[in-house]
Amino acid sequence: EQAYIHAARFFEKNIAADEKAKTKNARRLAAFFGVLTFMSIAAVLGLTPLKSVQLGLVRVDNNSGYTDVVWADDKGKPPEQIDDEFWLSTYVRFRESYNFSSHDAEFGMVELMSYGETFTEYRNFQLSSKGYLEVLGTNRQIRTDINNINFLERKDREGTAQVRITKTVLDRNGMPDPQLHPVTWVATVTYDYKNAAKKAGDQWLNPRGFGVKAYTMTREVGVSNGK
């Protein structure tokens, strides 16, 4: 009996104590690795930008085959792209629209927002027998509607974009001419923001220094009534 008691005391004093120490150390290690895991997850979440899904639809014109992307909203667009779209649409409207009373102002804005060779092409057309002033005079106008803008290349505040437009001939009262159907065109525009102001006041009209380096127009075949 005495031997049993001594054995029990030895177990309690040595083996049981060792097991308790091991259990205590295991708990400490578990707590340490738990904190370390939490900190790792927090670090990853801090370094990973939040991403959102923007819904878009690829639209194909049944007549011309032209494709573009229609977005559910513009929240996913960076401010620089919105800025580019504004200046592209503004330039194309100035260049392709016509109203006798505002023709000189539109002519001046195209000159201000174009580089030399690009403006020379526009000026030669407008001063020719095919120019808007010669053909449309005071009795007709041209309304230019922007359908969409697709970027072919865009980097470091310069690029090339396709601006799809519909041009409608109006009478002097602003009503569509029933004899001339609206026509859809695609303007391919190469641009940058290095077009410095040439005289005082230009920066108020073109504060970003937007400049068009190349401009071509292609008519969409098979498209009528602006569709």
mmCIF file of C-alpha atoms in Angstrom:
data_model
loop_
_atom_site.group_PDB
_atom_site.id
_atom_site.type_symbol
_atom_site.label_atom_id
_atom_site.label_comp_id
_atom_site.label_asym_id
_atom_site.label_seq_id
_atom_site.Cartn_x
_atom_site.Cartn_y
_atom_site.Cartn_z
ATOM 1 C CA GLU A 1 0.000 0.000 0.000
ATOM 2 C CA GLN A 2 2.848 2.350 0.836
ATOM 3 C CA ALA A 3 4.402 1.586 -2.554
ATOM 4 C CA TYR A 4 1.118 2.462 -4.286
ATOM 5 C CA ILE A 5 0.915 5.757 -2.438
ATOM 6 C CA HIS A 6 4.509 6.635 -3.349
ATOM 7 C CA ALA A 7 3.842 5.763 -6.999
ATOM 8 C CA ALA A 8 0.725 7.934 -7.064
ATOM 9 C CA ARG A 9 2.591 10.872 -5.559
ATOM 10 C CA PHE A 10 5.442 10.436 -8.042
ATOM 11 C CA PHE A 11 2.981 10.424 -10.979
ATOM 12 C CA GLU A 12 1.210 13.519 -9.680
ATOM 13 C CA LYS A 13 4.453 15.351 -9.011
ATOM 14 C CA ASN A 14 6.330 14.505 -12.190
ATOM 15 C CA ILE A 15 4.290 13.062 -15.045
ATOM 16 C CA ALA A 16 1.056 14.977 -14.377
ATOM 17 C CA ALA A 17 2.988 18.213 -13.900
ATOM 18 C CA ASP A 18 4.791 17.690 -17.207
ATOM 19 C CA GLU A 19 1.494 17.105 -19.001
ATOM 20 C CA LYS A 20 0.005 20.252 -17.504
ATOM 21 C CA ALA A 21 3.036 22.239 -18.632
ATOM 22 C CA LYS A 22 2.757 20.805 -22.152
ATOM 23 C CA THR A 23 -0.948 21.643 -22.270
ATOM 24 C CA LYS A 24 -0.243 25.193 -21.104
ATOM 25 C CA ASN A 25 2.456 25.658 -23.751
ATOM 26 C CA ALA A 26 0.172 24.246 -26.450
ATOM 27 C CA ARG A 27 -2.513 26.739 -25.527
ATOM 28 C CA ARG A 28 -0.014 29.583 -25.688
ATOM 29 C CA LEU A 29 1.195 28.453 -29.127
ATOM 30 C CA ALA A 30 -2.388 28.098 -30.356
ATOM 31 C CA ALA A 31 -3.194 31.615 -29.177
ATOM 32 C CA PHE A 32 -0.009 32.995 -30.778
ATOM 33 C CA PHE A 33 -0.685 31.383 -34.154
ATOM 34 C CA GLY A 34 -4.317 32.481 -33.959
ATOM 35 C CA VAL A 35 -3.256 36.111 -33.526
ATOM 36 C CA LEU A 36 -0.666 35.717 -36.294
ATOM 37 C CA THR A 37 -3.277 34.302 -38.688
ATOM 38 C CA PHE A 38 -5.666 37.165 -37.923
ATOM 39 C CA MET A 39 -2.933 39.737 -38.547
ATOM 40 C CA SER A 40 -2.033 38.060 -41.868
ATOM 41 C CA ILE A 41 -5.640 38.133 -43.066
ATOM 42 C CA ALA A 42 -5.963 41.784 -42.040
ATOM 43 C CA ALA A 43 -2.768 42.641 -43.930
ATOM 44 C CA VAL A 44 -3.990 40.920 -47.100
ATOM 45 C CA LEU A 45 -7.336 42.690 -46.904
ATOM 46 C CA GLY A 46 -5.533 45.985 -46.431
ATOM 47 C CA LEU A 47 -3.365 45.472 -49.496
ATOM 48 C CA THR A 48 -6.125 44.128 -51.751
ATOM 49 C CA PRO A 49 -8.261 46.859 -53.367
ATOM 50 C CA LEU A 50 -11.982 46.451 -53.210
ATOM 51 C CA LYS A 51 -13.353 45.324 -56.538
ATOM 52 C CA SER A 52 -16.838 45.715 -57.940
ATOM 53 C CA VAL A 53 -18.485 44.096 -60.905
ATOM 54 C CA GLN A 54 -19.741 46.459 -63.594
ATOM 55 C CA LEU A 55 -22.463 45.079 -65.807
ATOM 56 C CA GLY A 56 -21.957 45.556 -69.532
ATOM 57 C CA LEU A 57 -23.553 44.387 -72.744
ATOM 58 C CA VAL A 58 -21.884 43.980 -76.134
ATOM 59 C CA ARG A 59 -24.239 45.499 -78.721
ATOM 60 C CA VAL A 60 -24.005 44.579 -82.401
ATOM 61 C CA ASP A 61 -25.699 46.628 -85.120
ATOM 62 C CA ASN A 62 -27.667 44.211 -87.312
ATOM 63 C CA ASN A 63 -27.155 46.301 -90.446
ATOM 64 C CA SER A 64 -23.548 47.466 -90.244
ATOM 65 C CA GLY A 65 -22.020 44.919 -87.875
ATOM 66 C CA TYR A 66 -20.656 47.728 -85.700
ATOM 67 C CA THR A 67 -20.066 46.617 -82.099
ATOM 68 C CA ASP A 68 -19.841 48.601 -78.906
ATOM 69 C CA VAL A 69 -20.183 48.055 -75.172
ATOM 70 C CA VAL A 70 -23.149 49.466 -73.274
ATOM 71 C CA TRP A 71 -22.505 49.822 -69.530
ATOM 72 C CA ALA A 72 -25.190 49.744 -66.874
ATOM 73 C CA ASP A 73 -23.740 52.948 -65.419
ATOM 74 C CA ASP A 74 -20.633 55.117 -65.556
ATOM 75 C CA LYS A 75 -19.492 54.531 -61.965
ATOM 76 C CA GLY A 76 -16.690 52.265 -63.117
ATOM 77 C CA LYS A 77 -15.128 54.868 -65.422
ATOM 78 C CA PRO A 78 -12.060 56.709 -64.139
ATOM 79 C CA PRO A 79 -12.284 60.524 -64.135
ATOM 80 C CA GLU A 80 -9.628 60.741 -66.873
ATOM 81 C CA GLN A 81 -11.759 58.675 -69.262
ATOM 82 C CA ILE A 82 -14.833 60.784 -68.576
ATOM 83 C CA ASP A 83 -12.703 63.864 -69.265
ATOM 84 C CA ASP A 84 -11.514 62.358 -72.573
ATOM 85 C CA GLU A 85 -15.079 61.534 -73.607
ATOM 86 C CA PHE A 86 -16.197 65.083 -72.850
ATOM 87 C CA TRP A 87 -13.531 66.712 -75.018
ATOM 88 C CA LEU A 88 -13.919 64.168 -77.831
ATOM 89 C CA SER A 89 -17.683 64.655 -78.002
ATOM 90 C CA THR A 90 -17.304 68.439 -77.772
ATOM 91 C CA TYR A 91 -14.796 68.525 -80.629
ATOM 92 C CA VAL A 92 -16.850 66.274 -82.902
ATOM 93 C CA ARG A 93 -19.995 68.334 -82.313
ATOM 94 C CA PHE A 94 -18.164 71.547 -83.203
ATOM 95 C CA ARG A 95 -16.684 69.985 -86.319
ATOM 96 C CA GLU A 96 -19.718 68.148 -87.677
ATOM 97 C CA SER A 97 -22.614 70.428 -86.690
ATOM 98 C CA TYR A 98 -23.753 73.471 -88.649
ATOM 99 C CA ASN A 99 -25.840 76.513 -87.961
ATOM 100 C CA PHE A 100 -25.387 79.702 -89.939
ATOM 101 C CA SER A 101 -25.522 81.943 -86.867
ATOM 102 C CA SER A 102 -22.891 79.934 -84.945
ATOM 103 C CA HIS A 103 -20.731 78.777 -87.860
ATOM 104 C CA ASP A 104 -17.908 81.247 -87.193
ATOM 105 C CA ALA A 105 -17.750 80.243 -83.524
ATOM 106 C CA GLU A 106 -17.691 76.531 -84.401
ATOM 107 C CA PHE A 107 -14.999 77.168 -87.004
ATOM 108 C CA GLY A 108 -12.902 78.976 -84.394
ATOM 109 C CA MET A 109 -13.282 76.196 -81.814
ATOM 110 C CA VAL A 110 -12.212 73.538 -84.319
ATOM 111 C CA GLU A 111 -9.123 75.630 -85.069
ATOM 112 C CA LEU A 112 -8.386 76.062 -81.361
ATOM 113 C CA MET A 113 -8.687 72.323 -80.613
ATOM 114 C CA SER A 114 -6.825 71.033 -83.696
ATOM 115 C CA TYR A 115 -3.188 70.757 -84.643
ATOM 116 C CA GLY A 116 -2.114 72.489 -87.859
ATOM 117 C CA GLU A 117 -2.539 69.718 -90.432
ATOM 118 C CA THR A 118 -5.844 68.546 -88.972
ATOM 119 C CA PHE A 119 -7.305 72.040 -89.071
ATOM 120 C CA THR A 120 -6.008 72.646 -92.614
ATOM 121 C CA GLU A 121 -8.053 69.684 -93.855
ATOM 122 C CA TYR A 122 -11.171 71.031 -92.132
ATOM 123 C CA ARG A 123 -10.628 74.591 -93.375
ATOM 124 C CA ASN A 124 -10.074 73.471 -96.976
ATOM 125 C CA PHE A 125 -13.332 71.523 -96.883
ATOM 126 C CA GLN A 126 -15.365 74.349 -95.374
ATOM 127 C CA LEU A 127 -14.001 76.912 -97.863
ATOM 128 C CA SER A 128 -14.676 74.659 -100.852
ATOM 129 C CA SER A 129 -17.853 74.382 -102.906
ATOM 130 C CA LYS A 130 -18.809 71.380 -100.733
ATOM 131 C CA GLY A 131 -18.521 73.309 -97.469
ATOM 132 C CA TYR A 132 -21.497 73.672 -95.149
ATOM 133 C CA LEU A 133 -21.833 77.409 -95.692
ATOM 134 C CA GLU A 134 -21.924 76.988 -99.471
ATOM 135 C CA VAL A 135 -24.276 73.983 -99.521
ATOM 136 C CA LEU A 136 -26.617 74.682 -96.605
ATOM 137 C CA GLY A 137 -26.507 78.478 -96.426
ATOM 138 C CA THR A 138 -29.065 80.063 -94.115
ATOM 139 C CA ASN A 139 -31.934 77.677 -94.779
ATOM 140 C CA ARG A 140 -30.618 74.424 -93.328
ATOM 141 C CA GLN A 141 -28.743 73.175 -90.289
ATOM 142 C CA ILE A 142 -26.980 69.980 -89.210
ATOM 143 C CA ARG A 143 -27.595 68.430 -85.807
ATOM 144 C CA THR A 144 -24.933 66.003 -84.567
ATOM 145 C CA ASP A 145 -25.868 63.434 -81.923
ATOM 146 C CA ILE A 146 -23.165 61.397 -80.164
ATOM 147 C CA ASN A 147 -24.159 57.727 -79.995
ATOM 148 C CA ASN A 148 -21.135 56.283 -78.201
ATOM 149 C CA ILE A 149 -17.351 56.479 -77.854
ATOM 150 C CA ASN A 150 -14.988 53.498 -78.068
ATOM 151 C CA PHE A 151 -11.288 53.804 -77.306
ATOM 152 C CA LEU A 152 -8.896 51.963 -79.618
ATOM 153 C CA GLU A 153 -5.884 53.131 -77.622
ATOM 154 C CA ARG A 154 -5.634 55.240 -74.509
ATOM 155 C CA LYS A 155 -2.534 55.807 -72.362
ATOM 156 C CA ASP A 156 -0.832 58.706 -70.585
ATOM 157 C CA ARG A 157 -3.476 61.277 -71.585
ATOM 158 C CA GLU A 158 -3.370 60.536 -75.305
ATOM 159 C CA GLY A 159 -4.967 57.990 -77.571
ATOM 160 C CA THR A 160 -7.269 57.142 -80.454
ATOM 161 C CA ALA A 161 -11.035 56.801 -80.183
ATOM 162 C CA GLN A 162 -13.978 56.051 -82.449
ATOM 163 C CA VAL A 163 -16.874 58.443 -81.968
ATOM 164 C CA ARG A 164 -20.105 57.134 -83.480
ATOM 165 C CA ILE A 165 -22.486 59.920 -84.454
ATOM 166 C CA THR A 166 -25.760 60.520 -86.258
ATOM 167 C CA LYS A 167 -26.073 63.640 -88.419
ATOM 168 C CA THR A 168 -29.529 65.018 -89.166
ATOM 169 C CA VAL A 169 -30.272 67.822 -91.633
ATOM 170 C CA LEU A 170 -32.790 70.328 -90.260
ATOM 171 C CA ASP A 171 -34.696 73.146 -91.895
ATOM 172 C CA ARG A 172 -34.352 76.750 -90.767
ATOM 173 C CA ASN A 173 -36.970 76.122 -88.048
ATOM 174 C CA GLY A 174 -35.038 73.213 -86.567
ATOM 175 C CA MET A 175 -37.286 70.480 -87.969
ATOM 176 C CA PRO A 176 -35.787 67.388 -89.673
ATOM 177 C CA ASP A 177 -35.799 67.592 -93.462
ATOM 178 C CA PRO A 178 -38.164 64.793 -94.635
ATOM 179 C CA GLN A 179 -36.254 64.455 -97.913
ATOM 180 C CA LEU A 180 -32.916 63.708 -96.225
ATOM 181 C CA HIS A 181 -32.654 60.793 -93.814
ATOM 182 C CA PRO A 182 -30.273 60.923 -90.832
ATOM 183 C CA VAL A 183 -26.898 59.325 -91.544
ATOM 184 C CA THR A 184 -24.640 57.478 -89.105
ATOM 185 C CA TRP A 185 -20.889 58.036 -89.220
ATOM 186 C CA VAL A 186 -17.840 56.917 -87.252
ATOM 187 C CA ALA A 187 -15.194 59.565 -86.574
ATOM 188 C CA THR A 188 -11.752 58.177 -85.739
ATOM 189 C CA VAL A 189 -9.923 60.754 -83.629
ATOM 190 C CA THR A 190 -6.295 60.740 -82.461
ATOM 191 C CA TYR A 191 -5.725 63.234 -79.648
ATOM 192 C CA ASP A 192 -3.539 64.391 -76.771
ATOM 193 C CA TYR A 193 -3.407 67.217 -74.219
ATOM 194 C CA LYS A 194 -0.278 69.007 -75.414
ATOM 195 C CA ASN A 195 -2.031 71.692 -77.467
ATOM 196 C CA ALA A 196 -0.786 74.783 -75.661
ATOM 197 C CA ALA A 197 -2.746 78.048 -75.823
ATOM 198 C CA LYS A 198 -1.489 80.384 -78.571
ATOM 199 C CA LYS A 199 -2.968 83.626 -77.273
ATOM 200 C CA ALA A 200 -4.527 85.098 -74.166
ATOM 201 C CA GLY A 201 -8.016 83.779 -73.534
ATOM 202 C CA ASP A 202 -7.532 80.455 -75.337
ATOM 203 C CA GLN A 203 -7.046 78.651 -72.039
ATOM 204 C CA TRP A 204 -10.550 79.685 -70.999
ATOM 205 C CA LEU A 205 -12.003 77.894 -74.025
ATOM 206 C CA ASN A 206 -9.637 74.916 -73.971
ATOM 207 C CA PRO A 207 -8.255 74.700 -70.411
ATOM 208 C CA ARG A 208 -6.959 71.130 -70.774
ATOM 209 C CA GLY A 209 -4.959 71.828 -73.929
ATOM 210 C CA PHE A 210 -6.934 69.207 -75.852
ATOM 211 C CA GLY A 211 -5.621 68.776 -79.390
ATOM 212 C CA VAL A 212 -6.656 66.563 -82.315
ATOM 213 C CA LYS A 213 -3.723 65.186 -84.300
ATOM 214 C CA ALA A 214 -5.683 63.154 -86.872
ATOM 215 C CA TYR A 215 -9.339 62.952 -87.882
ATOM 216 C CA THR A 216 -11.147 60.705 -90.365
ATOM 217 C CA MET A 217 -14.814 60.051 -91.052
ATOM 218 C CA THR A 218 -16.342 56.791 -92.287
ATOM 219 C CA ARG A 219 -19.979 56.408 -93.179
ATOM 220 C CA GLU A 220 -21.731 53.304 -91.875
ATOM 221 C CA VAL A 221 -23.187 51.319 -94.738
ATOM 222 C CA GLY A 222 -26.703 49.950 -94.335
ATOM 223 C CA VAL A 223 -27.654 52.291 -91.491
ATOM 224 C CA SER A 224 -30.641 54.570 -91.988
ATOM 225 C CA ASN A 225 -32.729 56.886 -89.812
ATOM 226 C CA GLY A 226 -29.937 57.000 -87.262
ATOM 227 C CA LYS A 227 -30.347 53.337 -86.283
#
